[in-house]
PDB file of C-alpha atoms (C1' of nucleotides) in Angstrom:
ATOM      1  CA  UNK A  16       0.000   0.000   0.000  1.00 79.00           C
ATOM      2  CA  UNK A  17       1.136   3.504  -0.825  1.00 88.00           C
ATOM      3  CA  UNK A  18       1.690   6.525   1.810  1.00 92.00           C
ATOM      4  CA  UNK A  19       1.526  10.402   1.551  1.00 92.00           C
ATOM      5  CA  UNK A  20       3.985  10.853   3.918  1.00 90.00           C
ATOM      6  CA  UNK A  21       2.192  13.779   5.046  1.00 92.00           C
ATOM      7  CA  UNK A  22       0.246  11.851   7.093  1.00 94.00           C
ATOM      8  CA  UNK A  23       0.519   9.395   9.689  1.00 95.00           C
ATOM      9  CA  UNK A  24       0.277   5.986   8.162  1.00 95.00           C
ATOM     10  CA  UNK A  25      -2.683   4.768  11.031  1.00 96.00           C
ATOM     11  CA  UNK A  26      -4.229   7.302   9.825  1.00 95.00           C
ATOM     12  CA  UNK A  27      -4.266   6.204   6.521  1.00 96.00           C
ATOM     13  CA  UNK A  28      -4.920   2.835   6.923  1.00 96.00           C
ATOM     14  CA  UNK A  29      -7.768   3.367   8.965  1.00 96.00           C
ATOM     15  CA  UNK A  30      -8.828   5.742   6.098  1.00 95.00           C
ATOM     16  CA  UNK A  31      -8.860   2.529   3.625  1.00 95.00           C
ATOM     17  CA  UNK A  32     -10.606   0.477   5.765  1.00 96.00           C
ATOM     18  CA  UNK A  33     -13.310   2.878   6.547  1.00 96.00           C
ATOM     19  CA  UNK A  34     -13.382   3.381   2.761  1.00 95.00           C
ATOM     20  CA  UNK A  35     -13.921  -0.764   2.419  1.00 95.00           C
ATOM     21  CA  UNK A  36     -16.655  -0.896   4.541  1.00 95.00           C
ATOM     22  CA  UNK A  37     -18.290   2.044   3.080  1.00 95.00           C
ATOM     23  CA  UNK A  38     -18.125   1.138  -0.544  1.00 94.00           C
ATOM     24  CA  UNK A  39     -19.149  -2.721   0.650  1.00 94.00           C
ATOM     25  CA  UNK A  40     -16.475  -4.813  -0.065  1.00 94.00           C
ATOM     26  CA  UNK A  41     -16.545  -5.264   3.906  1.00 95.00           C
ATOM     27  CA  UNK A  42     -19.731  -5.769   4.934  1.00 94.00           C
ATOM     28  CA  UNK A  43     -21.277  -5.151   8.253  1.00 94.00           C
ATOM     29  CA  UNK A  44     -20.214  -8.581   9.862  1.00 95.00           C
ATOM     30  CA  UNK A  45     -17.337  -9.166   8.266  1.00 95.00           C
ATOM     31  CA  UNK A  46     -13.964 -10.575   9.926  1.00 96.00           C
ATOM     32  CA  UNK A  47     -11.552  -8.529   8.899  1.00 96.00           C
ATOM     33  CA  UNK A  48      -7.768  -9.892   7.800  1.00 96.00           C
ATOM     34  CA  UNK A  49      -5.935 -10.754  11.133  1.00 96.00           C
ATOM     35  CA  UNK A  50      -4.210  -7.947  12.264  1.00 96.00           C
ATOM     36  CA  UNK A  51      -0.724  -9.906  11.689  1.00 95.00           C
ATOM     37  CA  UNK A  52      -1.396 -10.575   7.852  1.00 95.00           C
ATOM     38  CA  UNK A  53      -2.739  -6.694   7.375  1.00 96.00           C
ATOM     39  CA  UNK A  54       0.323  -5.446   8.632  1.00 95.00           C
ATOM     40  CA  UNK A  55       2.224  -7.808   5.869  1.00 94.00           C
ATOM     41  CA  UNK A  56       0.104  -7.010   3.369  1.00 94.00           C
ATOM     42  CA  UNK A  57       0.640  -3.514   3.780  1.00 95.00           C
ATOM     43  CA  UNK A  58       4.185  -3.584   4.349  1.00 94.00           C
ATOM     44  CA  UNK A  59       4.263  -1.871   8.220  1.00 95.00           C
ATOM     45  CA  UNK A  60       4.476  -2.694  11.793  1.00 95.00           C
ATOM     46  CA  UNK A  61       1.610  -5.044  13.484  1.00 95.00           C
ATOM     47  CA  UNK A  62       1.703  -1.968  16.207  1.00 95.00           C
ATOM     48  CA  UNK A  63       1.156   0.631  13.618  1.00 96.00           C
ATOM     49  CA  UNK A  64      -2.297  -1.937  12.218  1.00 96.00           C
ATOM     50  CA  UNK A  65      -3.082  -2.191  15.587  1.00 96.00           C
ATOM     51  CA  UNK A  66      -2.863   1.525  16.106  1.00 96.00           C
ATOM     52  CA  UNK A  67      -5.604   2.034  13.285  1.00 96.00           C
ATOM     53  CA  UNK A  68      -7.775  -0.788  14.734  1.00 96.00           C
ATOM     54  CA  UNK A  69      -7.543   1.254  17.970  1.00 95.00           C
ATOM     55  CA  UNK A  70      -9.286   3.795  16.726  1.00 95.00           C
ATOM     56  CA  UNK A  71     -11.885   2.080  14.660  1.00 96.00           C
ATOM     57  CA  UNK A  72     -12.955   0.180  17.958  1.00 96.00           C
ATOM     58  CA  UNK A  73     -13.122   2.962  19.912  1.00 94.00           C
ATOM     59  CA  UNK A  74     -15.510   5.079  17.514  1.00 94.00           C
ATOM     60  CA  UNK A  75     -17.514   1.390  17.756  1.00 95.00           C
ATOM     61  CA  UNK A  76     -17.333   0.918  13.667  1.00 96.00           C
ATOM     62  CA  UNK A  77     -15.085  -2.547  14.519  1.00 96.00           C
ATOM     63  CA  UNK A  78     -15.714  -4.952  17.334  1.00 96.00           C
ATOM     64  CA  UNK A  79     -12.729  -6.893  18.504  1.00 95.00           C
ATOM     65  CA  UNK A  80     -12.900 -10.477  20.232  1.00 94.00           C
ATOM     66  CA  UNK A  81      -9.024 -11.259  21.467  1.00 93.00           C
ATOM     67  CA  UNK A  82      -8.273 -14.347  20.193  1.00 92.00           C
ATOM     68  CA  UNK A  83     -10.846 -14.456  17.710  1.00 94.00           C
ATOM     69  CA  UNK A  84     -10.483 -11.524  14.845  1.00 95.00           C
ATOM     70  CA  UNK A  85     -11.649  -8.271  14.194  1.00 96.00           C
ATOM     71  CA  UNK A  86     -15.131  -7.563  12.867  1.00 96.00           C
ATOM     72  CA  UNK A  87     -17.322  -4.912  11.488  1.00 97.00           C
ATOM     73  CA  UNK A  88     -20.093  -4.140  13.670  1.00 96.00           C
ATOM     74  CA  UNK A  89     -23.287  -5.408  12.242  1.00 93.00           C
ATOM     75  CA  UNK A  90     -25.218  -2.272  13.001  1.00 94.00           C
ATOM     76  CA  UNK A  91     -26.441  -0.805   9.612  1.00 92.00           C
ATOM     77  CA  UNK A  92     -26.073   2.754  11.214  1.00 94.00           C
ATOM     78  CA  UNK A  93     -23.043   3.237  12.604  1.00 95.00           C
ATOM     79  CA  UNK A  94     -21.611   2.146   8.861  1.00 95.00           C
ATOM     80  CA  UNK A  95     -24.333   4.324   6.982  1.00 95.00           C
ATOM     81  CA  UNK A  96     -23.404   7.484   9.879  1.00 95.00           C
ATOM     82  CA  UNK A  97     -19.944   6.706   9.734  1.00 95.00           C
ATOM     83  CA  UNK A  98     -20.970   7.114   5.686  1.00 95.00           C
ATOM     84  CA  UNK A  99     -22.454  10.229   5.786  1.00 95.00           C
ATOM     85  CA  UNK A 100     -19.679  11.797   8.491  1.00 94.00           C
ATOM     86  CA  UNK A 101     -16.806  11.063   5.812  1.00 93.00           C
ATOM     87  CA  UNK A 102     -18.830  12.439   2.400  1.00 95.00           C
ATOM     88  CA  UNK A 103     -19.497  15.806   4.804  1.00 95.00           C
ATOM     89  CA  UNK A 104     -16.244  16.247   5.576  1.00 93.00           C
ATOM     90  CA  UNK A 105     -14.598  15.553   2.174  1.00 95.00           C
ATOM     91  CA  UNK A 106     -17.442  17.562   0.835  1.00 95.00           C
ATOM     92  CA  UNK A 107     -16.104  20.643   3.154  1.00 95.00           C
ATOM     93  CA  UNK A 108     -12.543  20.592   3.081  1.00 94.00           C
ATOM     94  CA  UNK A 109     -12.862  20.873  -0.841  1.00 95.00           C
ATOM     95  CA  UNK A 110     -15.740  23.570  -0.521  1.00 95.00           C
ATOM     96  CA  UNK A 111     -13.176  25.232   2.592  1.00 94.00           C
ATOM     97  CA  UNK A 112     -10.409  24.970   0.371  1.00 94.00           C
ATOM     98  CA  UNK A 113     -11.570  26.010  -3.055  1.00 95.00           C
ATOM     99  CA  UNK A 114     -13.606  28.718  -1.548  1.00 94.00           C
ATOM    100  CA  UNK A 115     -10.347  30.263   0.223  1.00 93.00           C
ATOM    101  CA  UNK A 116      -9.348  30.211  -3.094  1.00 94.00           C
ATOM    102  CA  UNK A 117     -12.072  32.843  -4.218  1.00 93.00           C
ATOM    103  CA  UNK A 118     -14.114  30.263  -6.534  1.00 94.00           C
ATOM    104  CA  UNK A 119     -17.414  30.614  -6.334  1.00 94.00           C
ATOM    105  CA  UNK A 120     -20.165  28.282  -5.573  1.00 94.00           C
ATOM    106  CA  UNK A 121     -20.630  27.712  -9.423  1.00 95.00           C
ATOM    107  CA  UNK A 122     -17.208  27.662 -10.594  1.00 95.00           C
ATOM    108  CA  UNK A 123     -16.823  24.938  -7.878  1.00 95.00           C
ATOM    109  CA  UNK A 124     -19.599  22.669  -9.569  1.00 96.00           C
ATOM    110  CA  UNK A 125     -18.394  23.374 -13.383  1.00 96.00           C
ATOM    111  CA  UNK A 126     -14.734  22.677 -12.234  1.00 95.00           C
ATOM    112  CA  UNK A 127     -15.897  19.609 -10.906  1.00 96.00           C
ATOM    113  CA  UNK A 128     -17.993  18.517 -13.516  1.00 96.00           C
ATOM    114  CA  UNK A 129     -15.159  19.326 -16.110  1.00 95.00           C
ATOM    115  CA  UNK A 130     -13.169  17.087 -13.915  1.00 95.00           C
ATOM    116  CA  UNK A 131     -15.120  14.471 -14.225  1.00 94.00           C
ATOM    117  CA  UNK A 132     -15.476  14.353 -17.851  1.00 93.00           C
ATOM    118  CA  UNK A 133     -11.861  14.223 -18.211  1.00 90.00           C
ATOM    119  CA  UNK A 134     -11.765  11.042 -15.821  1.00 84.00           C
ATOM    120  CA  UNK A 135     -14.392   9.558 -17.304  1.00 69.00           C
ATOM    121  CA  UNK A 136     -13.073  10.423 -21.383  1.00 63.00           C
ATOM    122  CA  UNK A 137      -9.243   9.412 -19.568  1.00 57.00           C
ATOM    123  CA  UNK A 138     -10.022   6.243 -17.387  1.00 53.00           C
ATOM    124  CA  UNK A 139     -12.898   4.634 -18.926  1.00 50.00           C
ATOM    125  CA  UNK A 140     -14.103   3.544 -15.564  1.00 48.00           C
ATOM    126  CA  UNK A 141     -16.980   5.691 -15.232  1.00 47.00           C
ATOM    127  CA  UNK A 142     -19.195   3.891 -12.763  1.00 47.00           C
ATOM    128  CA  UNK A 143     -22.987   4.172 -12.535  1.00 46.00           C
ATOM    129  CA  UNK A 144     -24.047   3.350  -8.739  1.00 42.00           C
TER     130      UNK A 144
ATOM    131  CA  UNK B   1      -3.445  29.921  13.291  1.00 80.00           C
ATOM    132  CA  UNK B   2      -5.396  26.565  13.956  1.00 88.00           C
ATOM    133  CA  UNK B   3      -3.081  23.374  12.689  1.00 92.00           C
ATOM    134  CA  UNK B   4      -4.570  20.115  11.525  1.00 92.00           C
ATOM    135  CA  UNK B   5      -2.572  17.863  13.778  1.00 90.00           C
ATOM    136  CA  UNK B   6      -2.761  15.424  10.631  1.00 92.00           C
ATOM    137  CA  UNK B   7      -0.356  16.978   8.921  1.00 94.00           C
ATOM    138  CA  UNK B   8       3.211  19.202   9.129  1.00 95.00           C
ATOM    139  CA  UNK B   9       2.478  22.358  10.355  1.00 95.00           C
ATOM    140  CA  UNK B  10       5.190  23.763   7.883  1.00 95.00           C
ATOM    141  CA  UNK B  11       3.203  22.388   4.926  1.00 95.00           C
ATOM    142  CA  UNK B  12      -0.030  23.891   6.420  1.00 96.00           C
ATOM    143  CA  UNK B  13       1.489  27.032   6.256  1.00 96.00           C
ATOM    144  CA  UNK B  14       2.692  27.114   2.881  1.00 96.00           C
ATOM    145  CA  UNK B  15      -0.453  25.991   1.860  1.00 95.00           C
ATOM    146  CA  UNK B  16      -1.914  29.164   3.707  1.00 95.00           C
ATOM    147  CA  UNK B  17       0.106  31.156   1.961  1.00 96.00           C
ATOM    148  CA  UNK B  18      -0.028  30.097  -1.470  1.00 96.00           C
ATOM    149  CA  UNK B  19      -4.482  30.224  -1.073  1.00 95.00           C
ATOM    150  CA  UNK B  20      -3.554  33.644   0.215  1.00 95.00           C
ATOM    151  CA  UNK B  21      -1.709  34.656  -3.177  1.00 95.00           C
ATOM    152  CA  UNK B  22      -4.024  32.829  -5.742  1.00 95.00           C
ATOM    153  CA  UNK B  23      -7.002  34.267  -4.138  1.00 94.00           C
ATOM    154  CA  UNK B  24      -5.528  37.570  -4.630  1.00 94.00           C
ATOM    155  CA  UNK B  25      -4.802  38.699  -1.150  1.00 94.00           C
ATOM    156  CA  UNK B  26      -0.886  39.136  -2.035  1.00 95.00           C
ATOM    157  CA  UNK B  27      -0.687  40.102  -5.167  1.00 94.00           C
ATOM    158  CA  UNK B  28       2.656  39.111  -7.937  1.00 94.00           C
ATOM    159  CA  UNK B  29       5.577  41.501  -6.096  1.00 95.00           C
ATOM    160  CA  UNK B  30       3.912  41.359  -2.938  1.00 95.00           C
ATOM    161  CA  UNK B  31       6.426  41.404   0.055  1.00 96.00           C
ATOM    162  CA  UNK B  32       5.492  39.061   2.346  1.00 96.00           C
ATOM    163  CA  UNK B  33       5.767  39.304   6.085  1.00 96.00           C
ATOM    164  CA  UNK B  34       9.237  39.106   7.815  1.00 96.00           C
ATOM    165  CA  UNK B  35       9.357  35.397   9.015  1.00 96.00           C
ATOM    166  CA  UNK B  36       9.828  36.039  12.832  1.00 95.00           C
ATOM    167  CA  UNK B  37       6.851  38.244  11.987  1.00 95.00           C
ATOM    168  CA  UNK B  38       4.789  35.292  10.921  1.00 95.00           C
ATOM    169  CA  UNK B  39       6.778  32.911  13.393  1.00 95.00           C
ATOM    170  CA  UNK B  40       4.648  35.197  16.158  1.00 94.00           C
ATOM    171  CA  UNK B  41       1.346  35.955  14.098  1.00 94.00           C
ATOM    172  CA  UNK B  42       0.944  31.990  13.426  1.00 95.00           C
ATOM    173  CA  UNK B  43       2.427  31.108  17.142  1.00 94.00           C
ATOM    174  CA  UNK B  44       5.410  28.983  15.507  1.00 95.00           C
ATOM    175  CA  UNK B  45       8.563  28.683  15.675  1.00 95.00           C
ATOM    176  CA  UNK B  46      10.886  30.747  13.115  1.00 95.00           C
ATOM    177  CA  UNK B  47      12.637  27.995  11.638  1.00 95.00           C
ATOM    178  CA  UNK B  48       8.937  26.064  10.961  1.00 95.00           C
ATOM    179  CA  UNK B  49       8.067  29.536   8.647  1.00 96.00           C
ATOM    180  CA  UNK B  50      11.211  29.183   7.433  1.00 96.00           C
ATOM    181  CA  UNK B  51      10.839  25.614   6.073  1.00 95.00           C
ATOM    182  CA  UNK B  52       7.325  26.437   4.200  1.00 96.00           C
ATOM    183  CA  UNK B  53       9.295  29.191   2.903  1.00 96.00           C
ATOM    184  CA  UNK B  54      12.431  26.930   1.558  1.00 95.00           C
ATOM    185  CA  UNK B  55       9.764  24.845  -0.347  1.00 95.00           C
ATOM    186  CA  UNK B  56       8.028  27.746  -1.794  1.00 96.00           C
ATOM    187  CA  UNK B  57      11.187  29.553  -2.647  1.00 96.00           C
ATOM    188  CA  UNK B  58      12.199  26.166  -4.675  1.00 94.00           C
ATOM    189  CA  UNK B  59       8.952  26.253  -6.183  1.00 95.00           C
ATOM    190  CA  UNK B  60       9.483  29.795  -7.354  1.00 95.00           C
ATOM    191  CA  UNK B  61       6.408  31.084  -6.412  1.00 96.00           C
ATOM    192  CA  UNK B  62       8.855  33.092  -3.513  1.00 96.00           C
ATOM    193  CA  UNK B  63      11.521  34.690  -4.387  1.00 96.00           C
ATOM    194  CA  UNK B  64      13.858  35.607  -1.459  1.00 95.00           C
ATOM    195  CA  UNK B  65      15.990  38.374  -0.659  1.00 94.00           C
ATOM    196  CA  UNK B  66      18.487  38.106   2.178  1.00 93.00           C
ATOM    197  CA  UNK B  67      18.674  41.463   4.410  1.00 93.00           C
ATOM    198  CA  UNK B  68      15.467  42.871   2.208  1.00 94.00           C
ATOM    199  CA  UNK B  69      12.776  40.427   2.554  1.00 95.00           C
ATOM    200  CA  UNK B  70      10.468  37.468   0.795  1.00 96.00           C
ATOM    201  CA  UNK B  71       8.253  38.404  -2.137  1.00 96.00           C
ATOM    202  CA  UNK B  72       5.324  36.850  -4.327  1.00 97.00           C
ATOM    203  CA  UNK B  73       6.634  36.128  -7.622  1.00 96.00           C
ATOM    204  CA  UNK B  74       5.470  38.954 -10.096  1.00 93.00           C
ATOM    205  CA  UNK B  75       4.913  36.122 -13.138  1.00 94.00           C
ATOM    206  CA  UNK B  76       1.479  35.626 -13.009  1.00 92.00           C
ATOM    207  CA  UNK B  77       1.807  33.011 -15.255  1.00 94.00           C
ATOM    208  CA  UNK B  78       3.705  31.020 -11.882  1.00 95.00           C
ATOM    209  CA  UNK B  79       0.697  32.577  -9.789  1.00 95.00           C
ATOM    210  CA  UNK B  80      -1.605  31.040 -12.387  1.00 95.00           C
ATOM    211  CA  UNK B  81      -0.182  27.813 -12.796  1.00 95.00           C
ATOM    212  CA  UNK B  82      -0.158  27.019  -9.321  1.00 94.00           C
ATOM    213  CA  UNK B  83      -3.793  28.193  -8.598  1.00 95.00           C
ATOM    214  CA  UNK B  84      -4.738  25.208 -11.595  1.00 94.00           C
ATOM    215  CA  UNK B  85      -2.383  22.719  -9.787  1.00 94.00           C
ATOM    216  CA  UNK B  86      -3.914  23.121  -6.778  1.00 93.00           C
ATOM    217  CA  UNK B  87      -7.571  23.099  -7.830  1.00 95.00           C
ATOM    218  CA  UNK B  88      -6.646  19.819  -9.913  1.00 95.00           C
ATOM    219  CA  UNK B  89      -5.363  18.472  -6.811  1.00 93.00           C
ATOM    220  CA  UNK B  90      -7.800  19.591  -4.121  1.00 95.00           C
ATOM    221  CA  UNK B  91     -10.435  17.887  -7.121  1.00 95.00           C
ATOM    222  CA  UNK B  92      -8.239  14.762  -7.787  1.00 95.00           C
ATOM    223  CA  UNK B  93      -8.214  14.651  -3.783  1.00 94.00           C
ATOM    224  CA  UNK B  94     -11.956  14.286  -3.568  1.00 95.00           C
ATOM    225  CA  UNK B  95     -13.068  12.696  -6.838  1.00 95.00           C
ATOM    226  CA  UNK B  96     -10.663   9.602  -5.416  1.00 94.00           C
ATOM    227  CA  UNK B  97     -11.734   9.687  -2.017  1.00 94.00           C
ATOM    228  CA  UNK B  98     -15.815   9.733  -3.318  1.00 95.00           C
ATOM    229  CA  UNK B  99     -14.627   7.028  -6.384  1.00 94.00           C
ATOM    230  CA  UNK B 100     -13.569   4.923  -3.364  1.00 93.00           C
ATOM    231  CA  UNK B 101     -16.687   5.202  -1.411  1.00 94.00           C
ATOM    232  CA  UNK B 102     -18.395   3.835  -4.783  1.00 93.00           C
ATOM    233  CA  UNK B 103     -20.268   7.315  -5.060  1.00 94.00           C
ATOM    234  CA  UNK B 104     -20.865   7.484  -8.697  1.00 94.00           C
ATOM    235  CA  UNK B 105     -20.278  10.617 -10.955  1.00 94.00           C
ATOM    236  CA  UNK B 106     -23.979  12.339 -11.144  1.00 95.00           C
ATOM    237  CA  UNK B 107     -24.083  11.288  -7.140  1.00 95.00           C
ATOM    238  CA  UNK B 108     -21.100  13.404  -6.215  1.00 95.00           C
ATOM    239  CA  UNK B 109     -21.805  16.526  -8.383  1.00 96.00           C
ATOM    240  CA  UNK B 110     -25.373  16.311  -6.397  1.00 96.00           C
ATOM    241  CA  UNK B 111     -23.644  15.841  -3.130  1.00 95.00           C
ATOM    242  CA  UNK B 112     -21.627  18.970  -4.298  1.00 96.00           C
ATOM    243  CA  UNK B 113     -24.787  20.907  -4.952  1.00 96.00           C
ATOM    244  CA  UNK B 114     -26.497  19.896  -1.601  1.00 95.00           C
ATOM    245  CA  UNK B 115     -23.619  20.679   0.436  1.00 95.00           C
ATOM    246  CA  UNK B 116     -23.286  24.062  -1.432  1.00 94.00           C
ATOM    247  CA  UNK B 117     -26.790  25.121  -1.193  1.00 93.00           C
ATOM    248  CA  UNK B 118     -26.637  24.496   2.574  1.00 90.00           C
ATOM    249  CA  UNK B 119     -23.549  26.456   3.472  1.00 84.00           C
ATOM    250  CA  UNK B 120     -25.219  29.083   1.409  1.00 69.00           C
ATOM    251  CA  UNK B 121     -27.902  28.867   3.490  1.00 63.00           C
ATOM    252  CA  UNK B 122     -26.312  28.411   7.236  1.00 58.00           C
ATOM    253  CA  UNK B 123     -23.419  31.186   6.216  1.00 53.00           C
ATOM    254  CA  UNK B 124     -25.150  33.899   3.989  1.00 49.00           C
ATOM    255  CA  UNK B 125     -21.703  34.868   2.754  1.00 48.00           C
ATOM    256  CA  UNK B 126     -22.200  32.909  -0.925  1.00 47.00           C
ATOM    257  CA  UNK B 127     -19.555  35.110  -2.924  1.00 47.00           C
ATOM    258  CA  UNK B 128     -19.991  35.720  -6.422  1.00 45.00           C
ATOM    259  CA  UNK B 129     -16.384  35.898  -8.298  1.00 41.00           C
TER     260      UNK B 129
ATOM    261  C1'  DT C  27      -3.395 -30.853  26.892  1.00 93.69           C
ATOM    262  C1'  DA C  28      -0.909 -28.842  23.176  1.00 93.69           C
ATOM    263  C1'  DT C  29      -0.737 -26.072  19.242  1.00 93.69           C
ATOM    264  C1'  DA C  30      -1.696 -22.520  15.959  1.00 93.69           C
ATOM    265  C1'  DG C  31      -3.766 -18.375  15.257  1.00 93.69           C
ATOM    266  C1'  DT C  32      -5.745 -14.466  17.086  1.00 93.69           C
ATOM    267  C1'  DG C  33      -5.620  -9.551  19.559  1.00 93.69           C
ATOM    268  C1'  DT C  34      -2.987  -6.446  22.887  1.00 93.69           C
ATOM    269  C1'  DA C  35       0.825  -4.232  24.965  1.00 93.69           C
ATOM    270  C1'  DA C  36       5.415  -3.194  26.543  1.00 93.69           C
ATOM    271  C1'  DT C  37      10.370  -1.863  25.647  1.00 93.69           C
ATOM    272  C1'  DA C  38      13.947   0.193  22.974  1.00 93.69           C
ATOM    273  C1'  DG C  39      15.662   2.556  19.110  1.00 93.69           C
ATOM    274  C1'  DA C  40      15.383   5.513  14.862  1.00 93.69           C
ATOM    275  C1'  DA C  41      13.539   9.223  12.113  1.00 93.69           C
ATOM    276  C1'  DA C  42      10.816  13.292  11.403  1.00 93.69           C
ATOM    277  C1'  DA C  43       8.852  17.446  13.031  1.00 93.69           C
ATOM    278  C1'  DC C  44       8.950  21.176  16.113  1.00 93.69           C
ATOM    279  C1'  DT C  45      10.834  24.263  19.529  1.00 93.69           C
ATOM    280  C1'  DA C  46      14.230  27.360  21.791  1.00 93.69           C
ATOM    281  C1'  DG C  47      18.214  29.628  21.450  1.00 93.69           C
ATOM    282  C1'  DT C  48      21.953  31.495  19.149  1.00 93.69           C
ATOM    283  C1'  DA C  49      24.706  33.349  15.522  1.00 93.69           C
ATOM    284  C1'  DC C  50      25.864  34.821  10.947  1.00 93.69           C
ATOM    285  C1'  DA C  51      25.148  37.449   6.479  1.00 93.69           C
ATOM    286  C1'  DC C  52      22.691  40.968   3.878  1.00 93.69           C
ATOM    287  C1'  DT C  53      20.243  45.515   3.428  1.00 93.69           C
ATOM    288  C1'  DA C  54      18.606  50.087   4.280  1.00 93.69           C
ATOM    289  C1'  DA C  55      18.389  54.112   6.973  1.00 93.69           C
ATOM    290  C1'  DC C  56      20.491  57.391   9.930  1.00 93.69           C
TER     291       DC C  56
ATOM    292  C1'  DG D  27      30.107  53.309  10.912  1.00 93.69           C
ATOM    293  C1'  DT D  28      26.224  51.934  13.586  1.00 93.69           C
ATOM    294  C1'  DT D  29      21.790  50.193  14.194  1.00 93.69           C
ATOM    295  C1'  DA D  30      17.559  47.850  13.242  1.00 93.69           C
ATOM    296  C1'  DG D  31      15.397  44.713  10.526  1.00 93.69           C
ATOM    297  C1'  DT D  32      15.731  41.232   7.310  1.00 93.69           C
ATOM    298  C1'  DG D  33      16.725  36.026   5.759  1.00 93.69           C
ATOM    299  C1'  DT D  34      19.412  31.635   6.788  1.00 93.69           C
ATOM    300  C1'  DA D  35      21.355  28.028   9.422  1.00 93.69           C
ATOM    301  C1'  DC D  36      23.210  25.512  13.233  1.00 93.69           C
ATOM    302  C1'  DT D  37      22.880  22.938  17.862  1.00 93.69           C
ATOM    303  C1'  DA D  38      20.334  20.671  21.322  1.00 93.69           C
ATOM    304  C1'  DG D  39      16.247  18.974  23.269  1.00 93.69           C
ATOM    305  C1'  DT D  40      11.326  17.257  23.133  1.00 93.69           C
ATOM    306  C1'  DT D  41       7.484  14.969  21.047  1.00 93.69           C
ATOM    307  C1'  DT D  42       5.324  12.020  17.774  1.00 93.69           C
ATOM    308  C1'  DT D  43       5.349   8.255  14.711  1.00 93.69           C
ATOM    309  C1'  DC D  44       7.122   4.004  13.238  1.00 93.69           C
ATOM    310  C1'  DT D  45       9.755  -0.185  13.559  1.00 93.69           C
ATOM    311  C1'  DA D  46      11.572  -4.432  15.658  1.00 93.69           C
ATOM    312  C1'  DT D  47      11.208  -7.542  19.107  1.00 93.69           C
ATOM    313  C1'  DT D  48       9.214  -9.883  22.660  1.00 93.69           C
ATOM    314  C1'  DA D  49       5.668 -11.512  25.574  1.00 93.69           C
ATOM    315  C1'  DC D  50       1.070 -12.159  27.351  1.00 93.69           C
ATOM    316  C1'  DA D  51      -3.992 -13.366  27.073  1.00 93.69           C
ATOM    317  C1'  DC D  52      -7.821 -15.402  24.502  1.00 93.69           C
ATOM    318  C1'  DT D  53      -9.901 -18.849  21.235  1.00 93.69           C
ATOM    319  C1'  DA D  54     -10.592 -22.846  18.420  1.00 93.69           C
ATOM    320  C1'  DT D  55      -9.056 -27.163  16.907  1.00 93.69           C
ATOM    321  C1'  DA D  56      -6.928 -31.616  17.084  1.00 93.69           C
TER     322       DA D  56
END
DNA sequence: TATAGTGTAATAGAAAACTAGTACACTAAC
DNA sequence: GTTAGTGTACTAGTTTTCTATTACACTATA
């Protein structure tokens, strides 16, 4: 896995799993990869995983049974909260930013949408939900 | 000056003062603030400013002048450059982070919107450019 | 009961970032 | 020439993050 090295790397790794279990591929239930094998698939400490998980357990999005593997809570909420907390807050640190940048509200939209094209016309992957 | 305690504090303030430039508050040939000047405004340390101020001096959006001071580059065409490398990457920035969350294309332009109509609504202060 | 696999935590060391302090070099004004 | 203000850089110490290593506690299976 790939770091900005702007940012601590439990940060980003509990980024990407918050991401998986947003998008689906984990689903609420799920046992997530032992905290040992994460740590070799993404090529840094097991205390640096663990770090991550810390977090996630403590804001109650993973529920951890010693011994037995960490899982994503089953409760349909917390994901689709935890959901709509991360959308709002990419939503405003690109509105903060672009805005301290003296674009207005429309520019912000056509830039966008421009954007898009080109990643769609570029990529190929343009994915209908 | 509040610091996201994500990220360097000297690359928070470069980033401060390169939105200050494109969005016109120091204009090309502008003379910046004496660093111990900022060092105290931002409640920093000196050689922190000075660091954002290495980077931006490499970048050549600075230009610095021992014994006289630190200026904004008067090529606008620098000034300009940088404002579209930042709004591509402030874009790029979200676009992956919603891609990820499998938000499709119309979905995050709508999200957009939403978001935009309600700051407009909780702020008043919608600025045309 | 033993073993393998799991999560959790502690210690020690390294690197990066930040701070405080200090000093040097350049510039302009008096 | 002196002084004040400017940028630049060095040393030393602290804090945070990460790594490596080790060890402990829990769980399931044979």
């Amino acid at each position: 896995m790939e770091f900005d090295d702007k940012v601590p790397i439990y940060y980003q790794i509990k980024t990407a799993i918050y991401d998986q279990i947003i998008s689906g591929q984990l689903a609420p239930g799920d046992k997530l990869p032992a905290i040992r094998q994460l740590a070799v698939s993404m090529t840094v400490n097991v205390n640096t995983v663990q770090r991550a998980l810390s977090e996630m357990i403590t804001e109650g999005v993973i529920i951890s049974r010693r011994g037995r593997g960490n899982f994503v809570t089953d409760n349909a909420q917390v994901v689709e909260q935890l959901k709509q907390q991360l959308i709002t807050s990419y939503l405003k640190q690109l509105y903060d930013r672009l805005h301290r940048l003296n674009i207005s509200d429309e520019q912000m939209i056509a830039e966008l949408t421009v954007y898009i094209e080109r990643q769609g016309d570029s990529n190929g992957n343009d994915i209908e939900d």
